[in-house]
Amino acid sequence: MGRILIKGGIPLRGRVKISGAKNASLALLCAAILARNEIVLENVPDISDVRVMIEIINSLGASAAWENPETLRIVPPKKLNAGAPFHLVKKLRASNLLLGPMLARFGQATVALPGGCNIGVRPMDLHFKGLTGLGADLSLEHGCVCGSTPDRLVGARVYLDFPSVGATENIMMAACLAKGQTLIENAAKEPEIVDLANFLNAMGAKVRGAGTDVIKIDGVKYLEGGVRFPVIPDRIEAGTFMVVAAATGGDITLDNMIPAHVQPLSAKLREANADIIEGEDTLRVCVNGPLKSIDIKTMPYPGFPTDMQSQLMAMLSVIPGTSVLVENIFENRFMVADELKRMGARIKVEGRMAVIEGVDSLEGAQVKATDLRAGAALIVAGLIASGETEICNAAFIDRGYHNLEEKLKSLGAIINRK
Ligand code: UD1
């Protein structure tokens, strides 16, 4: 799975360009299935999750290929090939986002129950509740979700018991081609939801209210497609570099990003005594004094993102005092604590809470990434630790970060792949 070697202890300085958002790109690739005509997506990150999703939609009958390093040209399928192949789907949780578009456009879908990062149970009950609410007939057969619609899906009122990102996206995409109006209540409000709604509308859909609690979709007969659409910048990649700047006591300016999307993280880093200077599409993080311990609770957007929790844990492990992290989204997202402890961190995990007693320094060690963001956290830890850190299972990091080593090197890091 590859290893990354880091020699830590260097404050990172300079400018870095943020790539397009992984999670938005994955949803947009699924939404492309809904269209009749070719689509061009710009600012798509060349990361392994995106490559797997391209393979999956191509296996279904689409034809997606890179036009240049950040631009994808997608010809949607005219008819659907057999189900998405299990060996690909199991790599990617987000492949469950194909259910809604396949059902809406072709009236049938077979998707193997998806895999993805090992960060909890991650059920799909809310996806099923929404899609059956629109009239789909769903069953589980031999580890696959099989779905069909007698005729066209029919708009309905769907209340989500939790504002699930994936369920909101799946239902929103399905509802675009349903007959009549759909209301998604207690919808997720993440920027990726808004990006997906903008993309669907550009293709001819009628989606209103994305980014609020209630999304209203008036179904149309077909989505024309034929659009060029830029994906939003990745707020989690941006957040990771923000933490790298603060944790190493450096000074990094991020380009090609949307400061409003990282506002919850900016607020917490300011609380920790880092300086954050926002421009229109840039943001600078620097440190001009000792950092302070802070408490964090992960919440659905606009709360603090669960995808930044591990990186913060690494940073807080060397900040004097006690910090408390509460994870409210996933039940199994503290696995990185054990790896950080191998580097000298003092972290106590109890259920959904982690208590971190700041130590003077971390020491380089051999550690193992257990999921994508845990991998990012170990990069942060390696950058602040004394000596050399070797991170195994680096392929997890490649799922979500484009050119991470090169970007860190350009900021002064000593980092290599083995
Ligand atoms: C998406 C993101 C992921 C991020 C997460 C939360 C993508 C590809 N992934 O994941 O990076 O960490 O949002 O911001 O966009 N749940 C249910 N039933 C369901 C669906 C979800 O109980 O039907 C639960 C999950 O188990 C979890 C919580 O809701 O505890 C949040 O999940 P959800 O918002 O759906 O996350 P994903 O869409 O999987």
XYZ file of C-alpha atoms and ligand atoms in Angstrom:
457
model
C 0.000 0.000 0.000
C 3.041 2.302 -0.021
C 4.783 4.235 2.730
C 5.457 7.887 3.349
C 8.574 9.044 5.174
C 8.666 12.436 6.899
C 11.476 14.236 8.724
C 9.613 16.529 11.091
C 10.259 19.741 12.975
C 10.207 22.244 10.093
C 7.746 25.173 10.094
C 6.092 25.081 6.668
C 5.842 28.320 4.713
C 4.632 29.412 1.302
C 1.573 29.213 -0.936
C -0.395 26.171 -1.983
C -3.195 25.735 -4.523
C -6.205 23.815 -3.243
C -7.629 21.162 -5.589
C -11.260 20.481 -6.421
C -13.425 18.806 -3.786
C -13.331 15.016 -3.604
C -16.831 14.645 -2.185
C -18.411 17.088 -4.639
C -16.644 15.417 -7.588
C -17.909 11.972 -6.570
C -21.507 13.199 -6.329
C -21.267 15.076 -9.635
C -19.914 11.986 -11.410
C -22.964 10.054 -10.197
C -25.293 12.887 -11.214
C -23.821 12.790 -14.723
C -25.712 9.487 -15.220
C -28.927 11.542 -15.195
C -28.065 13.613 -18.259
C -28.724 13.033 -21.950
C -25.717 14.880 -23.329
C -22.016 15.229 -22.709
C -20.772 17.047 -19.618
C -17.418 18.609 -18.851
C -16.339 18.876 -15.216
C -13.482 21.228 -14.379
C -11.320 21.412 -11.248
C -11.669 17.655 -10.621
C -8.924 16.257 -8.357
C -6.930 13.347 -9.807
C -7.195 11.140 -6.718
C -7.846 7.426 -6.432
C -11.484 7.768 -5.243
C -12.301 9.786 -8.365
C -10.493 7.265 -10.582
C -12.504 4.415 -9.058
C -15.763 6.310 -9.577
C -14.817 6.925 -13.219
C -14.272 3.168 -13.654
C -17.617 2.452 -12.020
C -19.679 4.794 -14.189
C -17.819 3.614 -17.301
C -18.672 0.021 -16.401
C -22.327 1.098 -16.295
C -22.142 2.407 -19.851
C -20.880 5.991 -19.473
C -17.704 7.138 -21.135
C -15.664 9.393 -18.883
C -12.071 10.365 -19.622
C -9.583 13.063 -18.616
C -9.370 15.858 -21.149
C -6.481 17.422 -19.265
C -5.176 16.925 -15.698
C -8.161 18.612 -14.007
C -10.898 18.322 -16.607
C -13.155 15.339 -17.175
C -15.352 14.811 -20.210
C -18.305 12.511 -19.536
C -20.684 11.014 -22.064
C -23.627 9.652 -20.030
C -24.906 6.136 -20.793
C -27.805 5.747 -23.240
C -28.738 2.453 -21.630
C -27.536 0.781 -18.476
C -25.100 -2.137 -18.429
C -25.435 -4.741 -15.668
C -24.809 -3.740 -12.037
C -21.755 -1.816 -10.849
C -18.926 -4.364 -10.281
C -18.384 -5.378 -6.674
C -14.572 -5.216 -6.732
C -14.852 -1.481 -7.509
C -17.919 -0.613 -5.435
C -16.431 -2.162 -2.295
C -13.583 0.350 -2.500
C -15.867 3.338 -2.398
C -18.698 4.141 -0.022
C -19.855 6.957 -2.307
C -20.835 4.402 -4.967
C -24.146 4.225 -3.074
C -24.854 7.617 -4.690
C -25.482 5.812 -7.975
C -28.734 4.305 -6.705
C -30.831 7.471 -7.027
C -29.606 8.496 -10.495
C -29.860 4.933 -11.894
C -33.400 4.484 -10.617
C -34.497 7.907 -11.818
C -33.086 7.648 -15.336
C -33.324 3.921 -16.085
C -35.952 2.657 -13.630
C -33.605 0.001 -12.266
C -30.393 -0.265 -10.250
C -28.122 -2.874 -8.759
C -25.329 -1.647 -6.501
C -23.287 -3.936 -4.273
C -23.415 -2.717 -0.662
C -20.572 -0.244 -0.625
C -17.295 -0.220 1.266
C -15.090 2.814 1.883
C -13.235 4.109 4.928
C -13.567 1.998 8.029
C -15.036 4.658 10.305
C -18.188 3.124 11.661
C -21.316 1.205 10.775
C -22.552 3.695 8.154
C -26.043 2.322 7.440
C -28.146 3.342 4.429
C -31.592 3.397 6.019
C -32.143 7.083 5.207
C -31.214 6.564 1.552
C -33.723 3.690 1.434
C -36.406 5.681 3.267
C -36.118 8.509 0.748
C -35.969 6.392 -2.394
C -38.838 4.110 -1.365
C -40.755 7.276 -0.429
C -40.404 8.304 -4.082
C -41.849 4.949 -5.147
C -38.753 2.791 -5.697
C -38.946 -0.869 -4.857
C -35.712 -1.823 -3.038
C -34.452 -5.164 -1.792
C -31.205 -6.646 -0.560
C -30.089 -9.642 -2.586
C -26.746 -11.422 -2.118
C -25.035 -8.321 -0.726
C -26.460 -6.039 -3.414
C -29.106 -3.354 -3.250
C -31.498 -4.055 -6.100
C -34.009 -1.430 -7.046
C -36.703 -0.865 -9.603
C -39.491 1.585 -10.247
C -42.814 0.426 -11.722
C -43.064 3.589 -13.807
C -41.522 6.966 -13.106
C -40.538 7.919 -9.542
C -43.117 10.169 -7.892
C -42.258 13.271 -5.859
C -42.864 12.997 -2.099
C -42.187 14.643 1.223
C -39.147 13.031 2.881
C -38.026 13.842 6.412
C -34.464 12.795 7.240
C -34.043 11.754 10.873
C -30.428 12.902 10.555
C -29.131 15.355 7.943
C -27.144 12.694 6.088
C -25.001 14.063 3.272
C -25.254 10.942 1.116
C -29.003 10.451 1.635
C -29.720 14.106 0.810
C -27.669 13.792 -2.392
C -29.206 10.482 -3.455
C -32.779 11.658 -2.902
C -32.116 15.043 -4.519
C -30.724 13.384 -7.661
C -33.580 10.870 -7.856
C -36.207 13.576 -7.344
C -34.934 15.603 -10.321
C -36.599 13.183 -12.742
C -39.580 12.245 -10.516
C -43.118 13.271 -11.357
C -44.162 16.268 -9.258
C -42.554 17.942 -6.272
C -40.224 16.480 -3.630
C -39.444 18.121 -0.309
C -36.396 16.953 1.620
C -36.797 18.103 5.210
C -33.889 18.238 7.654
C -31.603 18.057 4.630
C -27.820 18.221 4.925
C -26.437 21.717 4.258
C -22.827 20.968 3.321
C -21.255 23.054 0.513
C -21.059 19.852 -1.572
C -24.890 19.656 -1.476
C -25.105 23.193 -2.855
C -22.548 22.358 -5.543
C -24.540 19.297 -6.588
C -27.778 21.334 -6.718
C -26.062 23.990 -8.863
C -24.789 21.289 -11.205
C -28.219 19.642 -11.471
C -29.818 23.029 -12.180
C -27.198 23.783 -14.828
C -28.238 20.530 -16.521
C -31.910 21.545 -16.464
C -33.194 20.442 -13.039
C -35.357 22.560 -10.732
C -33.800 22.392 -7.275
C -34.317 25.175 -4.741
C -33.239 25.630 -1.131
C -29.972 23.644 -1.210
C -27.853 24.857 1.695
C -30.947 25.236 3.921
C -32.894 22.647 5.947
C -35.526 22.171 3.261
C -34.757 21.354 -0.372
C -37.590 21.596 -2.874
C -37.266 19.748 -6.177
C -39.746 20.028 -9.028
C -39.243 16.978 -11.221
C -38.607 17.400 -14.938
C -38.891 14.792 -17.704
C -35.204 14.778 -18.588
C -31.921 16.566 -17.894
C -30.351 17.924 -21.028
C -26.741 18.045 -19.780
C -24.406 19.704 -22.273
C -22.725 21.840 -19.598
C -19.229 22.789 -18.422
C -19.132 22.989 -14.663
C -16.299 23.747 -12.226
C -16.214 21.715 -9.000
C -15.856 23.720 -5.756
C -12.472 23.650 -3.966
C -11.901 20.945 -1.372
C -12.587 22.422 2.073
C -11.066 19.412 3.826
C -7.823 19.582 1.854
C -7.783 23.320 2.626
C -8.456 22.565 6.295
C -5.641 20.042 6.390
C -3.146 22.655 5.133
C -4.535 25.152 7.659
C -3.792 22.687 10.446
C -0.338 21.963 8.981
C 0.428 25.710 9.087
C -0.755 26.109 12.684
C 0.733 22.851 13.993
C 4.205 23.443 12.520
C 4.210 27.112 13.588
C 4.481 28.057 9.912
C 2.852 30.543 7.587
C 0.844 29.158 4.651
C -1.418 30.946 2.181
C -4.018 28.803 0.464
C -5.067 29.763 -3.063
C -8.184 28.708 -5.013
C -10.363 28.138 -1.967
C -13.580 29.478 -0.443
C -12.898 30.912 3.041
C -16.597 30.679 4.045
C -16.483 26.880 3.632
C -13.783 26.497 6.300
C -15.333 29.015 8.710
C -15.942 26.443 11.514
C -12.259 25.442 11.391
C -11.055 29.056 11.143
C -13.075 29.870 14.270
C -11.490 27.013 16.234
C -7.959 27.791 15.029
C -8.448 31.426 16.081
C -9.616 30.154 19.468
C -6.350 28.179 19.606
C -4.495 31.472 18.989
C -3.561 31.043 15.325
C -3.947 34.023 12.992
C -6.303 33.594 10.049
C -6.378 36.223 7.337
C -9.147 35.800 4.766
C -9.049 37.099 1.195
C -11.668 36.616 -1.503
C -10.469 33.173 -2.578
C -7.353 32.902 -0.423
C -6.704 32.327 3.228
C -3.489 32.710 5.210
C -2.737 30.871 8.444
C 0.217 31.888 10.608
C 1.225 31.646 14.233
C 2.528 34.558 16.277
C 2.448 33.190 19.797
C 1.943 29.967 21.742
C -1.079 27.885 20.736
C -3.782 27.101 23.329
C -5.766 23.935 24.003
C -9.365 23.916 22.700
C -12.474 21.735 22.828
C -14.212 20.562 19.659
C -17.526 18.852 18.895
C -18.092 17.542 15.380
C -21.493 18.410 13.926
C -23.231 18.490 10.550
C -22.351 21.628 8.515
C -22.082 24.479 9.478
C -20.748 22.728 12.578
C -17.179 21.498 12.892
C -16.526 18.806 10.202
C -15.850 15.249 11.298
C -13.399 15.009 8.367
C -11.084 17.492 10.174
C -11.283 15.887 13.606
C -8.273 13.545 13.273
C -5.936 16.248 11.933
C -6.917 18.483 14.882
C -6.238 15.634 17.291
C -2.671 15.426 15.969
C -2.161 19.172 16.393
C -3.704 19.297 19.877
C -1.483 16.467 21.090
C 1.428 18.959 21.429
C -0.492 21.976 22.708
C -0.105 22.535 26.480
C -3.211 21.851 28.571
C -6.202 19.578 28.076
C -8.284 19.486 24.886
C -11.504 17.508 24.495
C -12.799 16.182 21.166
C -16.364 14.901 20.898
C -17.216 12.953 17.728
C -20.950 13.174 17.014
C -21.091 11.920 13.414
C -19.259 8.571 13.245
C -18.922 6.109 16.096
C -15.519 4.705 15.220
C -13.391 7.672 14.299
C -10.711 7.763 16.990
C -8.558 4.940 15.623
C -5.726 7.369 14.929
C -5.380 7.990 18.684
C -3.528 4.683 19.112
C -1.063 5.610 16.374
C -0.507 9.071 17.855
C 0.131 7.447 21.233
C 2.926 5.447 19.609
C 4.516 8.805 18.842
C 4.224 9.919 22.473
C 0.794 11.593 22.522
C -1.336 11.339 25.690
C -4.882 10.650 24.577
C -7.681 8.893 26.443
C -10.637 7.709 24.393
C -13.960 6.971 26.024
C -16.847 6.283 23.668
C -17.372 9.346 21.534
C -14.972 11.497 23.574
C -11.203 11.855 23.366
C -9.285 13.732 26.069
C -5.893 14.985 24.947
C -3.211 16.093 27.415
C -0.710 18.144 25.455
C 2.888 16.805 25.584
C 6.092 18.763 24.866
C 6.774 16.967 21.602
C 5.992 13.895 19.498
C 8.689 11.463 18.418
C 8.915 9.986 14.935
C 7.767 6.347 14.754
C 6.406 3.708 12.386
C 2.665 4.251 12.225
C -0.255 2.992 10.152
C -3.031 4.939 8.413
C -6.378 3.281 9.138
C -8.493 5.579 6.970
C -8.106 8.641 4.784
C -8.300 11.350 7.438
C -6.344 9.291 9.968
C -3.635 9.215 7.304
C -3.803 13.006 7.015
C -3.529 13.278 10.791
C -0.380 11.140 10.773
C 1.106 13.465 8.142
C 0.428 16.391 10.516
C 1.951 14.404 13.384
C 5.002 13.456 11.297
C 5.552 17.092 10.338
C 5.666 18.224 13.982
C 7.492 15.211 15.437
C 11.204 15.054 16.051
C 13.082 12.544 13.893
C 11.612 10.352 11.185
C 8.042 9.104 10.869
C 7.104 6.267 8.539
C 3.429 6.046 7.600
C 2.255 2.673 6.215
C -0.960 2.238 4.203
C -0.319 5.506 2.401
C -2.859 4.479 -0.268
C -5.577 5.676 2.125
C -4.136 9.179 1.801
C -4.125 8.951 -2.005
C -7.903 8.465 -1.895
C -8.452 12.101 -1.032
C -5.353 14.273 -1.483
C -4.026 15.304 -4.884
C -0.222 15.605 -5.009
C 0.053 15.919 -1.246
C 3.771 15.171 -1.027
C 4.649 17.650 -3.802
C 2.501 20.337 -2.216
C 4.099 19.794 1.205
C 7.591 19.712 -0.334
C 6.933 23.073 -1.986
C 6.226 24.430 1.516
C 9.563 23.131 2.829
C 8.638 19.680 4.168
C 11.044 16.758 3.937
C 8.690 14.039 2.780
C 9.178 11.072 0.456
C 7.368 7.980 -0.788
C 8.900 4.521 -0.374
C -20.177 12.148 3.644
C -18.752 12.392 3.195
C -17.777 12.103 4.326
C -18.154 12.891 5.569
C -19.623 12.674 5.926
C -20.093 13.542 7.079
C -18.861 11.839 0.835
C -18.447 10.934 -0.256
N -18.473 11.516 2.072
O -20.279 10.766 3.966
O -16.469 12.479 3.897
O -17.363 12.456 6.659
O -20.452 12.961 4.779
O -19.867 14.878 6.812
O -19.494 12.856 0.592
N -26.392 7.574 8.499
C -27.436 6.759 8.858
N -28.265 6.308 7.876
C -28.095 6.627 6.574
C -27.015 7.472 6.221
C -26.177 7.933 7.208
O -27.616 6.459 10.030
O -28.884 6.188 5.727
C -25.460 8.037 9.540
C -24.042 7.541 9.297
O -23.862 6.244 9.810
C -23.228 8.552 10.027
C -24.021 9.838 9.821
O -25.347 9.449 9.456
O -23.173 8.248 11.382
C -23.454 10.755 8.760
O -23.407 10.078 7.528
P -23.573 10.834 6.142
O -23.803 12.288 6.372
O -24.548 10.091 5.324
O -22.114 10.656 5.536
P -21.717 10.094 4.129
O -22.621 10.639 3.082
O -21.483 8.627 4.203
